[in-house]
mmCIF file of C-alpha atoms in Angstrom:
data_model
loop_
_atom_site.group_PDB
_atom_site.id
_atom_site.type_symbol
_atom_site.label_atom_id
_atom_site.label_comp_id
_atom_site.label_asym_id
_atom_site.label_seq_id
_atom_site.Cartn_x
_atom_site.Cartn_y
_atom_site.Cartn_z
ATOM 1 C CA MET A 1 -0.078 0.054 -0.065
ATOM 2 C CA LYS A 2 1.407 3.382 -0.876
ATOM 3 C CA THR A 3 2.051 5.921 1.763
ATOM 4 C CA LYS A 4 -0.587 8.757 1.911
ATOM 5 C CA ILE A 5 0.156 12.363 2.921
ATOM 6 C CA LEU A 6 -2.056 15.134 4.346
ATOM 7 C CA VAL A 7 -0.928 18.206 2.666
ATOM 8 C CA SER A 8 -1.673 21.964 3.504
ATOM 9 C CA ALA A 9 -4.043 23.224 0.662
ATOM 10 C CA CYS A 10 -2.047 26.377 0.250
ATOM 11 C CA LEU A 11 1.093 24.306 -0.896
ATOM 12 C CA MET A 12 -1.031 22.900 -3.572
ATOM 13 C CA GLY A 13 -1.781 26.268 -4.992
ATOM 14 C CA HIS A 14 -5.188 26.905 -3.281
ATOM 15 C CA LYS A 15 -5.481 30.654 -2.040
ATOM 16 C CA VAL A 16 -6.517 29.890 1.362
ATOM 17 C CA ARG A 17 -3.786 31.485 3.553
ATOM 18 C CA TYR A 18 -4.907 34.347 5.960
ATOM 19 C CA ASN A 19 -4.194 36.915 3.259
ATOM 20 C CA GLY A 20 -5.829 35.132 0.538
ATOM 21 C CA SER A 21 -2.623 33.846 -1.125
ATOM 22 C CA GLU A 22 -1.190 30.552 -1.716
ATOM 23 C CA LYS A 23 2.353 29.256 -0.966
ATOM 24 C CA ALA A 24 2.601 26.823 -3.784
ATOM 25 C CA ALA A 25 5.343 24.163 -3.451
ATOM 26 C CA ILE A 26 4.142 21.832 -6.106
ATOM 27 C CA SER A 27 7.292 19.795 -6.956
ATOM 28 C CA GLU A 28 7.402 17.144 -9.649
ATOM 29 C CA THR A 29 7.153 14.677 -6.820
ATOM 30 C CA LEU A 30 3.913 16.236 -5.437
ATOM 31 C CA LYS A 31 2.409 16.418 -8.840
ATOM 32 C CA ARG A 32 3.182 12.520 -9.408
ATOM 33 C CA TRP A 33 1.817 11.845 -5.776
ATOM 34 C CA GLN A 34 -1.328 13.874 -6.667
ATOM 35 C CA GLN A 35 -1.902 11.651 -9.699
ATOM 36 C CA GLU A 36 -1.372 8.511 -7.743
ATOM 37 C CA GLN A 37 -3.897 9.727 -5.231
ATOM 38 C CA ARG A 38 -1.572 9.761 -2.322
ATOM 39 C CA LEU A 39 -2.359 13.282 -1.267
ATOM 40 C CA VAL A 40 -5.130 14.430 1.016
ATOM 41 C CA THR A 41 -5.188 18.136 0.499
ATOM 42 C CA HIS A 42 -6.719 20.001 3.342
ATOM 43 C CA CYS A 43 -6.816 23.561 4.898
ATOM 44 C CA PRO A 44 -7.656 23.108 8.617
ATOM 45 C CA GLU A 45 -8.329 26.848 9.198
ATOM 46 C CA LEU A 46 -10.868 26.983 6.266
ATOM 47 C CA ALA A 47 -12.357 23.572 7.568
ATOM 48 C CA ALA A 48 -12.919 25.203 10.812
ATOM 49 C CA GLY A 49 -14.949 28.051 9.309
ATOM 50 C CA LEU A 50 -12.273 30.780 9.384
ATOM 51 C CA SER A 51 -12.727 33.410 6.499
ATOM 52 C CA ILE A 52 -10.389 34.225 3.591
ATOM 53 C CA PRO A 53 -8.901 36.877 4.041
ATOM 54 C CA ARG A 54 -8.561 36.808 7.933
ATOM 55 C CA LEU A 55 -6.571 38.784 10.348
ATOM 56 C CA PRO A 56 -2.977 37.301 11.101
ATOM 57 C CA ALA A 57 -3.002 35.096 14.108
ATOM 58 C CA GLU A 58 -0.130 34.166 16.399
ATOM 59 C CA ILE A 59 0.106 31.684 19.436
ATOM 60 C CA VAL A 60 0.868 33.854 22.658
ATOM 61 C CA GLN A 61 2.988 32.604 25.476
ATOM 62 C CA GLY A 62 3.232 28.854 24.295
ATOM 63 C CA ASP A 63 3.046 26.685 21.291
ATOM 64 C CA GLY A 64 0.414 24.130 19.690
ATOM 65 C CA HIS A 65 0.877 21.827 22.478
ATOM 66 C CA GLU A 66 0.124 24.299 25.131
ATOM 67 C CA VAL A 67 -2.945 25.835 23.063
ATOM 68 C CA MET A 68 -4.328 22.223 22.765
ATOM 69 C CA THR A 69 -4.233 21.723 26.588
ATOM 70 C CA GLY A 70 -5.680 25.057 27.237
ATOM 71 C CA ASN A 71 -2.313 26.643 28.642
ATOM 72 C CA ALA A 72 -1.704 29.023 25.662
ATOM 73 C CA ARG A 73 -4.029 31.311 23.490
ATOM 74 C CA ILE A 74 -4.147 32.286 19.892
ATOM 75 C CA LEU A 75 -4.793 35.737 19.253
ATOM 76 C CA GLU A 76 -5.567 37.794 16.136
ATOM 77 C CA SER A 77 -3.534 40.945 15.474
ATOM 78 C CA ASP A 78 -6.613 43.062 16.897
ATOM 79 C CA GLY A 79 -6.436 41.051 20.027
ATOM 80 C CA SER A 80 -9.373 38.960 19.460
ATOM 81 C CA ASP A 81 -8.957 35.375 21.075
ATOM 82 C CA VAL A 82 -9.461 32.713 18.298
ATOM 83 C CA THR A 83 -8.084 29.816 20.336
ATOM 84 C CA ALA A 84 -11.381 27.666 19.996
ATOM 85 C CA HIS A 85 -11.363 28.139 16.102
ATOM 86 C CA TYR A 86 -7.696 26.947 15.735
ATOM 87 C CA GLN A 87 -8.295 24.087 18.216
ATOM 88 C CA LEU A 88 -11.193 22.922 16.083
ATOM 89 C CA ALA A 89 -8.840 23.294 12.978
ATOM 90 C CA ALA A 90 -6.207 21.027 14.602
ATOM 91 C CA TRP A 91 -8.912 18.220 15.319
ATOM 92 C CA LEU A 92 -10.407 18.608 11.904
ATOM 93 C CA ALA A 93 -6.761 18.078 10.364
ATOM 94 C CA LEU A 94 -6.324 15.028 12.479
ATOM 95 C CA ARG A 95 -9.778 13.598 11.287
ATOM 96 C CA ALA A 96 -8.874 14.216 7.753
ATOM 97 C CA ALA A 97 -5.436 12.573 8.134
ATOM 98 C CA GLN A 98 -7.088 9.632 9.925
ATOM 99 C CA GLU A 99 -10.007 9.162 7.383
ATOM 100 C CA GLY A 100 -7.483 9.535 4.431
ATOM 101 C CA LYS A 101 -5.244 6.813 5.924
ATOM 102 C CA CYS A 102 -2.352 9.355 6.087
ATOM 103 C CA SER A 103 0.915 8.444 7.848
ATOM 104 C CA ALA A 104 2.691 11.770 7.053
ATOM 105 C CA ALA A 105 1.823 15.348 6.562
ATOM 106 C CA LEU A 106 3.341 18.133 4.834
ATOM 107 C CA LEU A 107 2.361 21.487 6.356
ATOM 108 C CA THR A 108 3.260 25.175 6.039
ATOM 109 C CA ASP A 109 5.861 26.249 8.412
ATOM 110 C CA GLY A 110 5.264 29.409 10.480
ATOM 111 C CA SER A 111 1.585 29.028 10.806
ATOM 112 C CA PRO A 112 -0.165 28.877 14.142
ATOM 113 C CA THR A 113 -1.939 25.856 12.673
ATOM 114 C CA CYS A 114 0.584 24.084 10.554
ATOM 115 C CA GLY A 115 3.988 25.413 11.758
ATOM 116 C CA SER A 116 6.076 22.171 12.531
ATOM 117 C CA GLU A 117 9.480 23.756 12.912
ATOM 118 C CA GLN A 118 8.874 27.546 13.570
ATOM 119 C CA ILE A 119 5.810 29.697 14.611
ATOM 120 C CA TYR A 120 5.613 33.375 15.170
ATOM 121 C CA ASP A 121 6.380 34.517 18.656
ATOM 122 C CA GLY A 122 3.009 36.132 19.577
ATOM 123 C CA SER A 123 4.413 39.755 19.254
ATOM 124 C CA PHE A 124 3.123 40.330 15.638
ATOM 125 C CA SER A 125 6.506 41.733 14.747
ATOM 126 C CA GLY A 126 7.600 39.131 12.153
ATOM 127 C CA ILE A 127 9.955 37.318 14.642
ATOM 128 C CA LYS A 128 9.758 33.480 14.468
ATOM 129 C CA ARG A 129 10.862 30.998 17.173
ATOM 130 C CA ALA A 130 11.002 27.338 17.516
ATOM 131 C CA GLY A 131 7.752 25.655 18.089
ATOM 132 C CA MET A 132 4.676 23.828 16.509
ATOM 133 C CA GLY A 133 1.259 24.955 15.612
ATOM 134 C CA VAL A 134 -1.792 23.237 16.820
ATOM 135 C CA ALA A 135 -2.451 20.804 13.946
ATOM 136 C CA ALA A 136 1.265 19.844 13.719
ATOM 137 C CA ALA A 137 1.392 19.157 17.632
ATOM 138 C CA LEU A 138 -1.837 17.043 17.389
ATOM 139 C CA LEU A 139 -0.905 15.208 14.304
ATOM 140 C CA ARG A 140 2.592 14.278 15.819
ATOM 141 C CA GLU A 141 0.940 13.250 19.133
ATOM 142 C CA HIS A 142 -1.254 10.901 17.135
ATOM 143 C CA GLY A 143 1.623 9.197 15.377
ATOM 144 C CA ILE A 144 1.615 10.887 12.063
ATOM 145 C CA GLN A 145 5.018 11.979 10.814
ATOM 146 C CA VAL A 146 4.887 15.772 10.277
ATOM 147 C CA PHE A 147 7.260 17.616 7.764
ATOM 148 C CA SER A 148 7.395 21.271 7.024
ATOM 149 C CA ASP A 149 7.338 22.809 3.409
ATOM 150 C CA ASN A 150 11.047 23.462 3.977
ATOM 151 C CA GLN A 151 11.506 19.461 4.390
ATOM 152 C CA LEU A 152 10.038 18.370 1.080
ATOM 153 C CA ALA A 153 13.463 16.395 0.234
ATOM 154 C CA GLU A 154 13.121 14.748 3.733
ATOM 155 C CA LEU A 155 9.575 13.698 3.198
ATOM 156 C CA ILE A 156 10.433 12.236 -0.329
ATOM 157 C CA ALA A 157 13.092 10.220 1.293
ATOM 158 C CA TRP A 158 10.863 9.048 4.230
ATOM 159 C CA VAL A 159 8.230 8.050 1.585
ATOM 160 C CA GLU A 160 10.498 6.144 -0.556
ATOM 161 C CA GLU A 161 11.959 4.213 2.179
ATOM 162 C CA ARG A 162 8.498 3.272 3.488
ATOM 163 C CA ASP A 163 7.376 2.172 0.144
ATOM 164 C CA ASN A 164 10.498 0.168 -0.500
ATOM 165 C CA ASP A 165 10.046 -1.507 2.990
ATOM 166 C CA SER A 166 6.478 -2.499 2.125
ATOM 167 C CA VAL A 167 7.296 -4.205 -1.078
#
């Protein structure tokens, strides 16, 4: 059975980011995987009912793990608390991955939802710090291997190794 991957919709060219843009990272490998029906394209924030465009949001005083346990908040740039929307987004990403039988995820780094290596520091000043967003944290907690959009080569190697092991 071929490895299935949950992939951020913005990485596949869908204009679903907070500012209405995409962050297309479509490589030849992703195109092939899409043709092979390995990819489950999903935007957790859109699935949770957040609008496009929407205000920038950042995790304040914590990371995705703390948000999911109620020990940190996600605020929009105007100070509105949108924690519950982002928690729902994380659970919907997990559900999409599980229903799609995904063992890995390729997510957009920096996002309060999908960041897996870095997130913004909560000051809305453009400063990033090490940490994970809510969906990345929840997916990892449930055994799904998470890769950032900066780790496409690592994901490809990981998938090829898994596919070779299952032959």
